[in-house]
Amino acid sequence: MTAFVEYLLTGVSRGLVFALLAMGFVLIYRVTRVVNFAQGAFAIFGGFITYSLLKAGVPHGLSELLAVAASALIGLVFGIIAIGGEIPLLASLVITIGLSILSEAIVMLIWGTTPISYSGLAGHDFVIFGAFIQRQYLIVIIASLVVFIALVYGFGRTYFGKAMSACASNPYAARLSGINVKKMGLIAFTLGGALGGLAGVLITPLSPITYSADISLAITGFAAAIVGGLISPGLAVVGGLVFGIAEQFVAGYWSPSNETAVALALLIVLLLWQARRVPVGGLE
Amino acid sequence: MKSVESVQPSQGRSVDSDTVLATFDLVVRYGAVVALDGVSIHVRKGEMVALIGPNGAGKSTLLNTLSGINRPASGRIVRKGKLAHVPEGRQVFPDLTVEDNLCLGAYRGGSRNPAPMYELFPQLEKLRYRRAGGLSGGEQQMVAICRALMANPDVIAVDELSQGLAPLVVSDIARHLVELNKQHGTAVLLVEQNAQLALNITSRAYVIENGHIGLEGRSSDLLRNPAVRAAYLGGVR
């Protein structure tokens, strides 16, 4: 029971981090139809920037906030590069792959190749059903839930959020209604950057990251986003949780070396399931 | 509100004081293809004008250019007042509710209160929380028209009102447009392949063919014009 609770809570919090990444994919895809493969890069920037700020003596809380803000700014810059001009969709997608590779190079140049980590917010670990749980897991769960609620409210209830959804729903009609679709796309990239950055800020205390951690984070985030067909934020959260929990149970009850293989196998199954549910090319 | 977009220097032609929308020698190209080749039309305050012509004649291109989606290669657009565009194929926001569709029509300004639209099309009030993508074609056309009207326009341009709709539905919606025009003085630019419908409810009309205006005149005259009858009103081509 103790181990089960530990795996479950760890899985849930890691899953929510994946969900944050997945939400970034969904948000950017919904508004711009671009799959942003640089989504994982935002996370490593978030993690590394927090690490440097903490080392420079900036207090906890502020460091994390600044890192998320910096990631948002990086998101905006990536957005301008990827969709700023009159660029075909496929070219934008390839640009994001290039930006992801470029990010790795930049992080490696600035911070080197050694994995980094930092301690989460100070405080006691706590015990649930006899399982020792790091406080950081609780922080992850609370922070992501707050973000999800804010996003659901922001998109579903506010006029601005509806205008953003309109861009996703029908870009042509959105332009006719006077909505600046390009600006909305850049806002989506900025928010995507913030979400990715937050994911990195939250996960680094739990598992050290390196300059190349963006790939595995992006793949897992993408897999979670695929569960919702890249458009449903709710299903993306479910997807993130499935991956996070599955990963922890595989690592705990079987072997940590199998966790990536199982995640990828799950991704393939989900892709097949999606393909059956949503016919390719929209044929009925 | 007055906006003048000039691509070339004004050709010295003045615009009547009661003109709300006009184009002068408008040319639009898609690469090497000339879609509009010197189109001049005008719509006066409170007027109902039809633009008829076959598929591919440039009707939708003209509307998209008036709405700023296409950039003209040369020519001039004069817009005095607000233009709202009901695009071909209705183009509702399928994932949003009817009410959200309407409210977004006021994005450029104007009241976000959809109540006047429910007075115009009472059917829509019962559907207000339904996804627009799940509605029938006629209902979607009503949503698209109301979304455009939410901007409180001086001119509403409707592209292919009748496309894919049952005749009874079309005449019902057309009646509402005429009513709107009479009561609020909103000018209507009706772009249609269905010439019979368009010429019957408008006072003036243009016939567009291969990117230029072939004929223009009073709708009632065009209805009797042998060439128009032959080409658009079921005569032999």
XYZ file of C-alpha atoms in Angstrom:
521
model
C 0.000 0.000 0.000
C 2.809 2.380 0.954
C 4.610 1.825 -2.337
C 1.353 2.069 -4.276
C 0.501 5.477 -2.790
C 4.018 6.682 -3.422
C 3.989 5.584 -7.064
C 0.515 6.989 -7.563
C 1.265 10.448 -6.145
C 4.596 10.643 -7.933
C 2.864 9.529 -11.116
C 0.079 12.060 -10.729
C 2.486 14.964 -10.239
C 4.755 13.909 -13.095
C 1.637 13.363 -15.193
C 0.476 16.894 -14.456
C 3.846 18.222 -15.617
C 3.361 16.289 -18.880
C -0.122 17.748 -19.004
C 1.322 21.269 -18.753
C 3.511 20.496 -21.747
C 0.546 18.941 -23.529
C -1.546 22.051 -22.862
C 1.178 24.098 -24.547
C 0.941 21.860 -27.618
C -2.848 22.065 -27.621
C -2.972 25.821 -27.119
C -0.553 26.594 -29.939
C -2.061 23.991 -32.263
C -5.621 25.175 -31.669
C -4.874 28.755 -32.540
C -2.203 28.332 -35.243
C -2.511 24.698 -36.482
C 1.235 24.425 -35.909
C 2.599 21.492 -33.895
C 5.284 23.274 -31.911
C 8.122 20.812 -31.516
C 10.088 23.382 -29.524
C 7.641 22.880 -26.652
C 10.235 20.871 -24.686
C 12.797 23.637 -25.151
C 10.651 26.021 -23.093
C 10.859 23.504 -20.243
C 14.648 23.247 -20.261
C 14.944 27.031 -20.463
C 12.581 27.282 -17.481
C 14.601 24.767 -15.465
C 18.021 26.181 -16.299
C 17.031 29.807 -15.782
C 15.548 28.986 -12.352
C 18.772 27.117 -11.497
C 20.937 30.146 -12.365
C 18.688 32.620 -10.591
C 18.655 30.528 -7.404
C 22.433 30.194 -7.582
C 22.689 33.969 -7.953
C 20.813 34.329 -4.687
C 17.381 35.257 -6.010
C 14.836 33.855 -3.542
C 12.547 30.911 -4.246
C 9.256 31.945 -5.722
C 10.679 34.962 -7.489
C 13.222 32.806 -9.337
C 10.514 30.473 -10.555
C 8.257 33.351 -11.599
C 11.052 35.081 -13.499
C 11.944 31.828 -15.237
C 8.333 31.316 -16.361
C 8.213 34.920 -17.599
C 11.474 34.416 -19.489
C 10.096 31.225 -21.057
C 6.990 33.150 -22.118
C 9.232 35.697 -23.803
C 11.181 32.917 -25.534
C 7.808 31.531 -26.633
C 6.922 34.883 -28.179
C 10.266 35.072 -30.011
C 9.831 31.495 -31.287
C 6.313 32.410 -32.378
C 7.539 35.429 -34.316
C 10.143 33.260 -36.055
C 7.776 30.358 -36.757
C 4.575 32.145 -37.791
C 5.506 35.827 -38.047
C 5.804 35.957 -41.818
C 3.643 34.528 -44.578
C 4.914 31.016 -43.937
C 3.217 27.775 -45.001
C 2.070 25.588 -42.122
C 4.504 22.795 -42.843
C 7.428 25.236 -42.962
C 6.386 26.643 -39.574
C 6.424 23.136 -38.161
C 9.924 22.467 -39.507
C 11.054 25.819 -38.108
C 9.941 24.720 -34.631
C 12.078 21.572 -34.981
C 15.010 23.806 -35.901
C 14.300 26.070 -32.942
C 14.316 23.047 -30.650
C 17.775 21.999 -31.911
C 19.002 25.590 -31.655
C 17.732 25.771 -28.063
C 19.720 22.689 -27.104
C 22.837 24.301 -28.536
C 22.194 27.557 -26.690
C 21.561 25.798 -23.373
C 24.691 23.685 -23.858
C 26.787 26.787 -24.603
C 25.528 28.667 -21.560
C 25.161 25.898 -18.984
C 27.261 23.039 -20.302
C 26.336 19.368 -20.454
C 26.158 18.404 -16.765
C 22.668 17.640 -15.469
C 21.332 20.276 -13.085
C 18.739 20.284 -10.367
C 17.768 22.467 -7.434
C 15.778 21.890 -4.305
C 12.145 22.791 -4.426
C 10.554 25.156 -1.956
C 11.805 24.433 1.548
C 9.497 22.601 3.896
C 8.863 19.223 5.401
C 8.015 16.196 3.418
C 4.822 14.617 4.551
C 3.500 11.150 5.096
C 0.371 9.715 3.487
C -0.570 6.083 4.193
C 2.968 5.551 5.415
C 4.510 6.859 2.185
C 7.028 9.676 2.357
C 6.060 12.285 -0.189
C 8.312 15.211 -1.084
C 6.600 18.545 -0.678
C 7.546 19.397 -4.253
C 5.006 16.831 -5.528
C 2.236 18.639 -3.719
C 3.433 21.956 -5.146
C 3.378 20.494 -8.653
C -0.160 19.234 -8.181
C -1.471 22.523 -6.790
C 0.353 24.725 -9.308
C -0.811 22.731 -12.316
C -4.391 22.517 -11.100
C -4.473 26.301 -10.615
C -3.123 26.777 -14.148
C -5.645 24.325 -15.649
C -8.553 26.033 -13.936
C -7.298 29.448 -15.077
C -6.990 28.189 -18.671
C -10.401 26.542 -18.721
C -11.954 29.709 -17.314
C -9.937 31.992 -19.568
C -10.800 30.107 -22.742
C -14.340 29.109 -22.004
C -15.709 32.129 -20.206
C -13.929 35.314 -21.248
C -14.568 37.260 -24.452
C -10.876 37.264 -25.262
C -10.686 33.498 -24.765
C -13.649 32.988 -27.054
C -11.993 35.150 -29.703
C -8.924 32.938 -29.401
C -11.049 29.806 -29.741
C -12.689 31.403 -32.771
C -9.279 31.618 -34.478
C -8.908 27.900 -33.940
C -12.467 27.133 -34.963
C -12.483 29.093 -38.231
C -9.526 31.395 -38.959
C -11.117 32.905 -42.066
C -14.319 33.851 -40.297
C -12.254 35.140 -37.370
C -10.445 37.528 -39.725
C -13.752 38.683 -41.197
C -14.978 39.429 -37.676
C -11.961 41.669 -37.173
C -9.941 39.297 -35.003
C -6.205 39.569 -35.639
C -5.461 35.881 -36.107
C -1.698 36.366 -36.309
C -1.601 38.302 -33.043
C -3.679 35.577 -31.384
C -1.165 33.017 -32.672
C 1.694 34.937 -31.087
C -0.227 35.154 -27.824
C -0.718 31.379 -28.007
C 3.024 30.897 -28.498
C 3.699 33.186 -25.519
C 1.289 31.239 -23.306
C 2.742 27.987 -24.651
C 6.188 29.237 -23.644
C 4.950 30.033 -20.141
C 3.298 26.592 -19.804
C 6.425 24.807 -21.020
C 8.594 26.939 -18.757
C 6.390 26.155 -15.762
C 6.658 22.439 -16.553
C 10.462 22.716 -16.525
C 10.507 24.811 -13.355
C 8.350 22.223 -11.579
C 10.017 19.050 -12.779
C 13.681 19.991 -12.322
C 13.673 19.533 -8.506
C 12.147 16.056 -9.015
C 14.454 14.763 -11.700
C 17.641 16.534 -12.867
C 17.532 17.854 -16.429
C 20.212 18.232 -19.066
C 20.403 20.400 -22.171
C 18.910 17.547 -24.198
C 16.000 16.744 -21.894
C 13.660 18.717 -24.157
C 13.222 15.825 -26.593
C 11.840 13.318 -24.110
C 9.713 15.997 -22.437
C 8.351 17.110 -25.795
C 7.584 13.545 -26.869
C 5.695 12.753 -23.680
C 3.866 16.080 -23.797
C 2.997 15.513 -27.440
C 1.769 12.002 -26.675
C -0.503 13.382 -23.957
C -1.780 16.063 -26.330
C -2.514 13.418 -28.979
C -4.961 11.763 -26.556
C -7.147 14.835 -27.056
C -6.474 14.954 -30.785
C -4.237 17.997 -30.169
C -7.335 20.105 -29.625
C -8.935 19.019 -26.340
C -7.241 20.465 -23.247
C -9.258 18.214 -20.929
C -8.239 14.994 -22.668
C -4.639 16.252 -22.807
C -4.650 16.384 -19.002
C -6.054 12.850 -18.906
C -3.316 11.814 -21.332
C -0.614 13.407 -19.190
C -1.921 11.608 -16.106
C -2.053 8.254 -17.906
C 1.558 8.630 -19.026
C 2.807 9.891 -15.665
C 1.119 7.153 -13.642
C 1.965 4.365 -16.108
C 5.598 5.454 -16.111
C 5.838 5.354 -12.305
C 4.126 1.985 -11.953
C 6.328 0.454 -14.630
C 9.438 1.911 -13.005
C 8.332 0.897 -9.519
C 6.880 -2.573 -9.996
C 8.902 -3.628 -13.012
C 12.061 -1.800 -13.982
C 12.916 1.872 -14.472
C 14.684 1.006 -17.702
C 11.358 -0.055 -19.226
C 9.533 3.165 -18.451
C 10.328 4.954 -21.743
C 9.605 1.868 -23.815
C 6.218 1.472 -22.158
C 5.443 5.169 -22.645
C 6.242 4.899 -26.348
C 4.228 1.712 -26.707
C 1.304 3.494 -25.063
C 1.748 6.377 -27.495
C 1.502 4.023 -30.476
C -1.625 2.407 -29.074
C -3.160 5.830 -28.484
C -2.268 7.011 -31.983
C -3.938 3.931 -33.458
C -6.986 4.485 -31.284
C -7.118 8.149 -32.328
C -6.786 7.244 -35.987
C -9.798 4.955 -35.680
C -11.820 7.541 -33.816
C -11.036 10.501 -36.062
C -10.832 9.354 -39.674
C -7.773 10.654 -41.485
C -8.638 13.376 -43.939
C -12.053 13.767 -42.361
C -13.695 11.042 -44.468
C -16.839 9.676 -42.873
C -16.282 56.245 -39.785
C -14.612 56.911 -43.070
C -11.792 55.017 -44.594
C -10.276 55.371 -48.009
C -7.781 52.852 -49.256
C -5.872 54.101 -52.180
C -3.592 51.801 -54.087
C -3.152 54.159 -57.001
C -3.679 57.883 -56.920
C -7.351 58.731 -57.152
C -8.467 58.838 -60.730
C -10.314 62.038 -60.192
C -13.720 60.465 -59.926
C -15.720 61.761 -57.010
C -17.972 59.696 -54.806
C -21.601 60.670 -54.264
C -22.323 61.816 -50.766
C -24.787 58.973 -50.258
C -22.404 56.231 -51.428
C -21.348 53.933 -48.580
C -19.179 51.571 -50.551
C -17.496 51.887 -53.926
C -14.690 50.432 -55.970
C -12.933 52.039 -58.918
C -11.099 49.962 -61.541
C -10.265 47.321 -58.980
C -7.725 44.746 -60.141
C -6.930 41.632 -58.100
C -4.471 38.954 -59.162
C -3.743 35.484 -57.804
C -0.227 35.034 -59.113
C -0.539 35.253 -62.887
C -4.324 34.852 -62.859
C -6.323 38.058 -63.055
C -9.356 37.472 -60.836
C -10.789 40.992 -61.019
C -10.043 43.145 -64.027
C -11.063 46.737 -63.475
C -14.241 46.359 -61.411
C -16.161 49.498 -60.474
C -19.286 49.168 -58.376
C -21.012 51.283 -55.789
C -23.621 50.829 -53.098
C -25.629 53.781 -51.805
C -26.933 54.307 -48.322
C -29.850 51.975 -47.610
C -29.745 50.423 -51.069
C -30.150 46.747 -51.966
C -27.748 45.788 -54.718
C -27.202 42.414 -56.347
C -24.032 41.059 -57.828
C -24.785 38.066 -60.013
C -22.610 35.912 -62.177
C -21.431 32.360 -62.735
C -19.040 30.352 -60.607
C -15.505 31.670 -60.756
C -16.507 35.054 -62.149
C -14.839 36.844 -59.250
C -17.809 37.485 -56.956
C -16.245 36.128 -53.779
C -12.883 37.638 -54.695
C -14.540 41.043 -54.835
C -16.093 40.593 -51.397
C -12.854 39.301 -49.899
C -11.064 42.316 -51.317
C -13.676 44.672 -49.896
C -13.154 42.985 -46.500
C -9.390 43.348 -46.666
C -8.640 39.618 -47.018
C -7.227 40.099 -50.541
C -5.013 42.999 -51.512
C -5.851 44.732 -54.773
C -3.066 45.063 -57.333
C -4.479 48.396 -58.383
C -7.665 50.406 -58.161
C -9.423 52.068 -55.342
C -11.853 51.132 -52.594
C -13.917 53.774 -50.857
C -15.688 52.744 -47.699
C -17.783 55.252 -45.814
C -19.179 53.350 -42.914
C -18.922 49.825 -41.603
C -19.000 46.812 -43.883
C -19.883 43.386 -42.542
C -19.308 40.318 -44.678
C -21.323 37.102 -44.553
C -18.941 34.733 -46.291
C -19.730 31.998 -48.773
C -20.492 28.724 -47.048
C -21.628 30.646 -43.940
C -18.376 29.967 -42.078
C -19.766 29.877 -38.563
C -17.432 29.030 -35.679
C -18.498 25.367 -35.448
C -17.089 24.673 -31.971
C -18.648 27.718 -30.353
C -22.239 28.202 -29.259
C -24.679 30.236 -31.307
C -24.532 32.990 -28.717
C -20.718 33.086 -28.719
C -20.775 33.219 -32.522
C -23.045 36.249 -32.355
C -21.069 38.005 -29.636
C -17.832 37.646 -31.583
C -19.461 39.581 -34.421
C -19.091 42.638 -32.198
C -15.337 42.116 -31.849
C -14.559 45.313 -33.753
C -16.878 47.246 -31.502
C -20.569 47.610 -30.888
C -22.887 46.053 -28.385
C -22.264 42.436 -27.423
C -25.888 41.996 -26.505
C -27.413 39.450 -28.906
C -31.038 40.173 -27.905
C -31.849 42.251 -31.026
C -30.761 39.295 -33.180
C -33.161 36.984 -31.366
C -35.892 39.465 -32.208
C -34.912 39.339 -35.866
C -34.615 35.528 -35.971
C -36.621 34.138 -33.029
C -35.576 30.564 -33.967
C -32.048 31.360 -32.852
C -33.008 32.133 -29.280
C -33.920 28.507 -28.618
C -30.598 27.428 -30.128
C -28.454 29.972 -28.302
C -26.452 27.435 -26.257
C -26.120 24.872 -29.061
C -22.859 24.364 -30.964
C -23.147 26.249 -34.240
C -21.501 23.333 -36.052
C -24.488 21.117 -35.260
C -27.124 23.379 -36.789
C -28.853 22.999 -40.149
C -27.621 25.014 -43.117
C -30.454 27.511 -42.840
C -29.874 28.025 -39.134
C -26.154 28.489 -39.769
C -26.965 31.094 -42.412
C -29.058 32.960 -39.835
C -26.167 32.765 -37.363
C -23.737 34.053 -40.000
C -26.013 36.958 -40.931
C -26.641 37.871 -37.291
C -22.940 37.634 -36.481
C -22.304 40.165 -39.244
C -25.157 42.374 -38.023
C -23.727 42.434 -34.502
C -21.046 44.769 -35.840
C -23.875 47.235 -36.523
C -22.838 47.694 -40.150
C -23.919 50.298 -42.688
C -23.565 47.691 -45.434
C -23.949 43.947 -45.143
C -22.460 41.901 -47.972
C -23.961 38.418 -48.216
C -22.083 35.872 -50.307
C -24.278 33.091 -51.755
C -27.233 33.390 -49.427
C -29.030 30.499 -51.138
C -26.148 28.036 -51.454
C -27.166 24.582 -50.344
C -30.426 25.703 -48.755
C -33.993 24.626 -49.401
C -36.041 27.200 -51.397
C -38.437 27.844 -48.504
C -35.550 28.519 -46.126
C -33.938 30.842 -48.661
C -37.080 32.908 -49.174
C -37.589 33.141 -45.413
C -34.062 34.459 -44.838
C -34.298 36.763 -47.872
C -37.514 38.224 -46.452
C -35.684 38.990 -43.231
C -32.964 40.785 -45.157
C -35.503 42.949 -46.968
C -37.196 43.667 -43.650
C -33.874 44.618 -42.088
C -33.118 46.915 -44.988
C -36.495 48.639 -44.683
C -36.477 49.020 -40.923
C -32.844 49.852 -40.205
C -31.718 51.240 -43.534
C -28.844 48.770 -43.673
C -27.558 48.607 -47.250
C -27.306 45.076 -48.666
C -24.880 43.792 -51.280
C -26.233 40.400 -52.280
C -23.835 38.169 -54.158
C -25.700 35.306 -55.763
C -25.650 32.606 -58.368
C -29.409 32.454 -57.984
C -30.163 35.443 -60.204
C -33.940 35.109 -59.926
C -33.833 35.550 -56.165
C -31.234 38.309 -56.234
C -32.926 40.397 -58.927
C -36.331 40.041 -57.289
C -35.357 41.539 -53.953
C -32.828 44.181 -54.999
C -33.268 47.493 -56.774
C -30.017 47.560 -58.713
C -27.673 44.876 -59.965
C -24.333 44.123 -61.543
C -23.548 41.118 -63.704
C -19.959 40.008 -63.289
C -18.298 37.732 -65.837
C -14.639 36.732 -66.075
C -13.547 39.339 -63.570
C -15.280 42.369 -65.023
C -18.718 43.943 -64.865
C -20.557 42.894 -68.027
C -23.882 44.548 -67.347
C -25.373 46.839 -64.774
C -28.716 48.451 -64.263
C -32.004 48.315 -62.427
C -32.793 44.818 -61.255
C -36.231 44.918 -62.858
C -34.661 45.815 -66.220
C -32.075 43.072 -65.913
C -34.832 40.573 -65.136
C -36.271 41.341 -68.581
C -32.916 41.538 -70.351
C -32.759 38.708 -72.935
C -29.050 38.098 -72.378
C -29.513 37.833 -68.619
C -32.583 35.652 -69.069
C -30.656 33.345 -71.370
C -27.586 33.073 -69.172
C -28.986 33.172 -65.638
C -32.715 32.670 -65.603
C -33.076 29.218 -67.027
C -32.903 30.221 -70.671
C -30.728 28.372 -73.163
C -27.061 29.310 -72.882
